[in-house]
PDB file of C-alpha atoms in Angstrom:
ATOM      1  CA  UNK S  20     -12.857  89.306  54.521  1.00  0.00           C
ATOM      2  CA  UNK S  21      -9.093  89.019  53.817  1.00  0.00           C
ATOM      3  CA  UNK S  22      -6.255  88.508  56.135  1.00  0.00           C
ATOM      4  CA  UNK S  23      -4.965  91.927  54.789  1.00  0.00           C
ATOM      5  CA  UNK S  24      -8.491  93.854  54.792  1.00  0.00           C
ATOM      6  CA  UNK S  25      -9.306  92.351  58.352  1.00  0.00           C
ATOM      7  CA  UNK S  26      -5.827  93.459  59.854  1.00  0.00           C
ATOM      8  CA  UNK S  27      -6.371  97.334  57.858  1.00  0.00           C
ATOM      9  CA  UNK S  28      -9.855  97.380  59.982  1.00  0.00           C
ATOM     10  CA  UNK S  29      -8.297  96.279  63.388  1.00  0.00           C
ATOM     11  CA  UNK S  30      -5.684  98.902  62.897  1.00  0.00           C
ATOM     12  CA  UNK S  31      -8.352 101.906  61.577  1.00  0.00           C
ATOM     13  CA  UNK S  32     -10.136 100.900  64.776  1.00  0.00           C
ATOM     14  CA  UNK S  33      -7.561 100.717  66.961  1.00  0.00           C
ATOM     15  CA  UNK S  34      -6.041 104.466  65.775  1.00  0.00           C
ATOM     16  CA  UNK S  35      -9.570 105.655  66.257  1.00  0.00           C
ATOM     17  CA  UNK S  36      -9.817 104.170  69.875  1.00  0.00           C
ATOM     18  CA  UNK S  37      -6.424 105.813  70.618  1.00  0.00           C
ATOM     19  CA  UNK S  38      -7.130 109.100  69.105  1.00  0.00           C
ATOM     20  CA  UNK S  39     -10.663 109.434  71.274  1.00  0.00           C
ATOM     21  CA  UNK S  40      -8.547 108.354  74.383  1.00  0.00           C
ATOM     22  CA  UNK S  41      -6.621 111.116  73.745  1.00  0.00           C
ATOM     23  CA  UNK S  42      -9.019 113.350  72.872  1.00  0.00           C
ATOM     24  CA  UNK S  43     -11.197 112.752  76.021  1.00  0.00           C
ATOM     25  CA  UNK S  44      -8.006 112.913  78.024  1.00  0.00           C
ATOM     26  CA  UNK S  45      -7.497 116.545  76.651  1.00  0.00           C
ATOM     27  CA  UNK S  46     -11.025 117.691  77.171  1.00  0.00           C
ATOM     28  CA  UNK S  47     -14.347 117.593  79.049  1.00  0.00           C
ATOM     29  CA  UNK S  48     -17.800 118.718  78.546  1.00  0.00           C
ATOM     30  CA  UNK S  49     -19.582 120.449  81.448  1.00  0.00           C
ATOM     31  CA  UNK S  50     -23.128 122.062  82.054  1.00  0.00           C
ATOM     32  CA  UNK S  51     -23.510 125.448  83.769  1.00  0.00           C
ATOM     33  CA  UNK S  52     -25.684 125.133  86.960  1.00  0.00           C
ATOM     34  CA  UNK S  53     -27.350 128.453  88.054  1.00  0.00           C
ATOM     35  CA  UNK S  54     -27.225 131.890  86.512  1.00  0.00           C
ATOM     36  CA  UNK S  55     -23.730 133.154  87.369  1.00  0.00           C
ATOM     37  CA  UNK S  56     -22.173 133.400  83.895  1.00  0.00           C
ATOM     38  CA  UNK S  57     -25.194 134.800  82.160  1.00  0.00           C
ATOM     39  CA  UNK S  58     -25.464 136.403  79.841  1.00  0.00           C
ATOM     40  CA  UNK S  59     -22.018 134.905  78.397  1.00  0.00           C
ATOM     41  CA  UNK S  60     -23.380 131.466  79.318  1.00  0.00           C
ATOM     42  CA  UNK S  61     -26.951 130.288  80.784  1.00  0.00           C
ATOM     43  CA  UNK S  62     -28.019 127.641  82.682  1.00  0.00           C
ATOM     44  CA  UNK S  63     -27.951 124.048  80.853  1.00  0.00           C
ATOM     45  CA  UNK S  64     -25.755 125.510  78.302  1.00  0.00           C
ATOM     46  CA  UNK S  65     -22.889 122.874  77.895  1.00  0.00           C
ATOM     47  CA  UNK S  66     -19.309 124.020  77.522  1.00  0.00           C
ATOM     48  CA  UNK S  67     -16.471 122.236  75.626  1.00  0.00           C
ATOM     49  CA  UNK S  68     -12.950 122.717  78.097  1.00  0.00           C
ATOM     50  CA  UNK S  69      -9.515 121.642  77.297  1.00  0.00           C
ATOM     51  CA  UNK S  70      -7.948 120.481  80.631  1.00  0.00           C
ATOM     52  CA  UNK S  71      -5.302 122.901  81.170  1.00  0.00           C
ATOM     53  CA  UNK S  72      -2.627 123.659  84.102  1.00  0.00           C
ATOM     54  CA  UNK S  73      -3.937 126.756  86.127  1.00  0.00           C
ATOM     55  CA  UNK S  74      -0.478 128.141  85.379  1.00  0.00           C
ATOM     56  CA  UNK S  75      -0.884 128.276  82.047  1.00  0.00           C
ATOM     57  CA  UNK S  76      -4.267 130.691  82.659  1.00  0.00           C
ATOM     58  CA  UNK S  77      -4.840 134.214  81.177  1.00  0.00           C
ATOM     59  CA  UNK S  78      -6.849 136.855  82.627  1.00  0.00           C
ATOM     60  CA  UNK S  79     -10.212 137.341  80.622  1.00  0.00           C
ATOM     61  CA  UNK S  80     -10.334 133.297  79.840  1.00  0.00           C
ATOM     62  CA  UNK S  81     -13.318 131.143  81.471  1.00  0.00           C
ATOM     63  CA  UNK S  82     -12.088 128.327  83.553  1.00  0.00           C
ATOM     64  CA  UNK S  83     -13.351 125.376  84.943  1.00  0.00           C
ATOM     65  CA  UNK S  84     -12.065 125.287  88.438  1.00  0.00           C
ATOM     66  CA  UNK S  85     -12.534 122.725  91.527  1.00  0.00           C
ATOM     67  CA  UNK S  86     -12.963 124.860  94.325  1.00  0.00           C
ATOM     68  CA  UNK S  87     -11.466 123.655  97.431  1.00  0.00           C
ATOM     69  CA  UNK S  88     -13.295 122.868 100.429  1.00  0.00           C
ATOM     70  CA  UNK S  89     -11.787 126.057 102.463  1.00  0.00           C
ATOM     71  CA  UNK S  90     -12.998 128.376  99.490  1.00  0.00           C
ATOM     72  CA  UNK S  91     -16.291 126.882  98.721  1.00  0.00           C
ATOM     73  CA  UNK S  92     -19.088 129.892  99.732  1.00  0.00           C
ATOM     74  CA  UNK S  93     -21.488 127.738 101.258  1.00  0.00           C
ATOM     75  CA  UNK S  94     -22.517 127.465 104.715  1.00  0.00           C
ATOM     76  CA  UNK S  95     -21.709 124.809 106.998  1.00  0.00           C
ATOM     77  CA  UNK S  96     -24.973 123.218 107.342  1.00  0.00           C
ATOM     78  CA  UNK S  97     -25.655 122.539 103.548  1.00  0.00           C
ATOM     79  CA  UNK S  98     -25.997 118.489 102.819  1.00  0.00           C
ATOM     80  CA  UNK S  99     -22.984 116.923 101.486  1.00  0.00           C
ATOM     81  CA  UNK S 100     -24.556 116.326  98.356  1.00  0.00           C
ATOM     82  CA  UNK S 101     -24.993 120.249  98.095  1.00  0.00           C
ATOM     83  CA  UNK S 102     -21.340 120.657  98.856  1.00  0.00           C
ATOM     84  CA  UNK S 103     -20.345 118.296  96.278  1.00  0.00           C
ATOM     85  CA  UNK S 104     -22.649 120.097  93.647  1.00  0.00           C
ATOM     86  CA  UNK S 105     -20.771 123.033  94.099  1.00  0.00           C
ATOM     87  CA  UNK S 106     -17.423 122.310  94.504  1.00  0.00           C
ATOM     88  CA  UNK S 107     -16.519 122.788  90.466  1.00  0.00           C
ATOM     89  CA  UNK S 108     -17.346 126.149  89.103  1.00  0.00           C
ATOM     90  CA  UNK S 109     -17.155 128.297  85.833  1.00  0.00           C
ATOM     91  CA  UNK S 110     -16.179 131.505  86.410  1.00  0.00           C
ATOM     92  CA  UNK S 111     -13.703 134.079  84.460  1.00  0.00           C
ATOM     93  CA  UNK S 112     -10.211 134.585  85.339  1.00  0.00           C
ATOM     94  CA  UNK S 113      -9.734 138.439  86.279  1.00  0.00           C
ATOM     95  CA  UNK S 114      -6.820 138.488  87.662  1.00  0.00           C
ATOM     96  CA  UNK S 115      -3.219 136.227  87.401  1.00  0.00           C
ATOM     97  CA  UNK S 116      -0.759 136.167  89.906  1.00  0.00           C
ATOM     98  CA  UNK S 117       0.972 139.512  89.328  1.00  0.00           C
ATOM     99  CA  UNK S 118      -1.872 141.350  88.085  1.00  0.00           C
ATOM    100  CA  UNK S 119      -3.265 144.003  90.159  1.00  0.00           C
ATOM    101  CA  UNK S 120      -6.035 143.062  92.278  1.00  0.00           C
ATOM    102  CA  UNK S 121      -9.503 144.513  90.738  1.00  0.00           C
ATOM    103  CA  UNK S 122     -11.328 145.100  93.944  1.00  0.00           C
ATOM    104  CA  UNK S 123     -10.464 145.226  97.502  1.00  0.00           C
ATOM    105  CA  UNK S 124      -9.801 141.202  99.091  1.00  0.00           C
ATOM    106  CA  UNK S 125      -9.320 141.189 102.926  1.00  0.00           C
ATOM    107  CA  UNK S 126      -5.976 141.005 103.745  1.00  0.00           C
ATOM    108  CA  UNK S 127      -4.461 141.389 100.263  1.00  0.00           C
ATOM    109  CA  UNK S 128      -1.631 143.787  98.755  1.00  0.00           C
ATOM    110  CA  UNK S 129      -1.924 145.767  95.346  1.00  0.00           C
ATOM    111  CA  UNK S 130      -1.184 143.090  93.517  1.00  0.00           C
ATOM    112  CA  UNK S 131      -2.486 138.935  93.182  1.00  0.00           C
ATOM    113  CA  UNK S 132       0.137 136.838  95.137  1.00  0.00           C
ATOM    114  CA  UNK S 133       1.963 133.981  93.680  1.00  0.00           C
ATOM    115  CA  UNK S 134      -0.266 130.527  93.176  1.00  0.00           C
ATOM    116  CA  UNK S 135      -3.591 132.626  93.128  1.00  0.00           C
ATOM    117  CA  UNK S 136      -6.428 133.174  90.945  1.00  0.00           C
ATOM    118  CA  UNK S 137      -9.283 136.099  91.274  1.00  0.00           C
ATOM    119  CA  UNK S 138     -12.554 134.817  89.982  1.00  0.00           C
ATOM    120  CA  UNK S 139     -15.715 136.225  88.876  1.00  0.00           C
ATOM    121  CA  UNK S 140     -18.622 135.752  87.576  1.00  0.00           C
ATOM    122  CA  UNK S 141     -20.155 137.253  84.610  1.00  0.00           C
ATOM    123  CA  UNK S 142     -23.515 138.050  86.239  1.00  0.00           C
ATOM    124  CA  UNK S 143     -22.323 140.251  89.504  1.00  0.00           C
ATOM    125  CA  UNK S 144     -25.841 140.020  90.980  1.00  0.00           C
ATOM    126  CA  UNK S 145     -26.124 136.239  90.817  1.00  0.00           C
ATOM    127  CA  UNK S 146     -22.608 135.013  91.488  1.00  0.00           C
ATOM    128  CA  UNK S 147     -20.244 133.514  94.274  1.00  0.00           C
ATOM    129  CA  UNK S 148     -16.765 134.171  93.229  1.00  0.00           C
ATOM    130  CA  UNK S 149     -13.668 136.164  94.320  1.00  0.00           C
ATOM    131  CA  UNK S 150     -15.756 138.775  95.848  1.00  0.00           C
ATOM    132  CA  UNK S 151     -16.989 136.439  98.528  1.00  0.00           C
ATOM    133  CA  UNK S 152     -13.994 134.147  98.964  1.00  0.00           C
ATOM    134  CA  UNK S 153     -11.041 135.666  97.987  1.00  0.00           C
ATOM    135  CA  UNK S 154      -7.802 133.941  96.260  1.00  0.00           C
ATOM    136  CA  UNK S 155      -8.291 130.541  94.540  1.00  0.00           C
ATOM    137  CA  UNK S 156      -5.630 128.590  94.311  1.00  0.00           C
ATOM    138  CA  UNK S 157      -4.063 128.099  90.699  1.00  0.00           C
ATOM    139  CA  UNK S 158      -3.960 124.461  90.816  1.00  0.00           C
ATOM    140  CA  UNK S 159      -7.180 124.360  91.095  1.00  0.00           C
ATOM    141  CA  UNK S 160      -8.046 125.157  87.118  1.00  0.00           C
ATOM    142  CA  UNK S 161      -9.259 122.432  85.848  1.00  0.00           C
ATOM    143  CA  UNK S 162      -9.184 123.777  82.148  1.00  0.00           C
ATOM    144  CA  UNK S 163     -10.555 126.382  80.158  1.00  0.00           C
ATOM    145  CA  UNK S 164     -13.507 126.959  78.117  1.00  0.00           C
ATOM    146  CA  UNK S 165     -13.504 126.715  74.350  1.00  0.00           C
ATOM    147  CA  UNK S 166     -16.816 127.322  73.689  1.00  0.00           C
ATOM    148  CA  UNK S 167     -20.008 126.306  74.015  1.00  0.00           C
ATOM    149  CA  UNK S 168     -21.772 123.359  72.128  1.00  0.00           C
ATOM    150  CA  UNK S 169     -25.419 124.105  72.819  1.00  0.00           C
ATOM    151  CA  UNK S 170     -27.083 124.528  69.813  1.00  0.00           C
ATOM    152  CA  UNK S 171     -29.677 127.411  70.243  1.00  0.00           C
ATOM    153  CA  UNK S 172     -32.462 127.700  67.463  1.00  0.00           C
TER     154      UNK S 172
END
């Protein structure tokens, strides 16, 4: 190989490198766990999500969000391990800061306050979300989903 060929290859590599980098610094794949967003989404389906600043959120969008440890539904004697499992959710934005607030949330006004987030599941009968623990905070969106890249014969 040539001085000129072998320095065209480094460089094609290199750009390639760098534009995955950037790629994977822009997105993530995750797999739903558990029957919440069905029928939108089922279990093991796996979900391509551009990382994305919860500010930037629109009602009717599915995030990604890491719920934190005050807002997590789970009871206090689950294992850590348990905890951990379900400290990132996907659930679907129904309400922004501003909007009004779809269903009654202890201690709320008519409308969603500043820095908040209602969640909710697709599935009502087989979800933990906004109904159970209120306001999440908007910094926690970790992105939002593009779509799903399980192929389904």
């Amino acid at each position: 190989m040539t001085w000129p060929a072998a320095a065209v290859a480094v460089t094609v590599v290199a750009a390639l490198a760098g534009w995955f980098c950037w790629l994977r610094g822009r997105h993530l794949v995750v797999t739903v766990r558990g029957p919440s967003m069905a029928p939108t989404y089922r279990n093991g389906d796996r979900l391509l999500v551009r990382r994305r600043p919860g500010a930037r959120v629109r009602s009717g969008q599915v995030a990604v969000v890491d719920l934190p440890e005050t807002v997590r539904p789970l009871p206090g004697w689950v294992t850590p391990e348990d905890r951990l499992r379900n400290s990132r959710v996907i659930k679907r934005v129904a309400a922004v800061p501003g909007d009004p607030v779809p269903f009654p949330i202890d201690g709320s006004g008519p409308l969603v306050p500043p820095g908040s987030l209602v969640l909710l599941g697709d599935n009502p009968d087989g979800s933990g979300d906004s109904r159970q623990y209120g306001y999440v905070p908007v910094d926690a969106v970790v992105g939002v989903v593009l779509r799903s890249i399980t192929g389904r014969g």
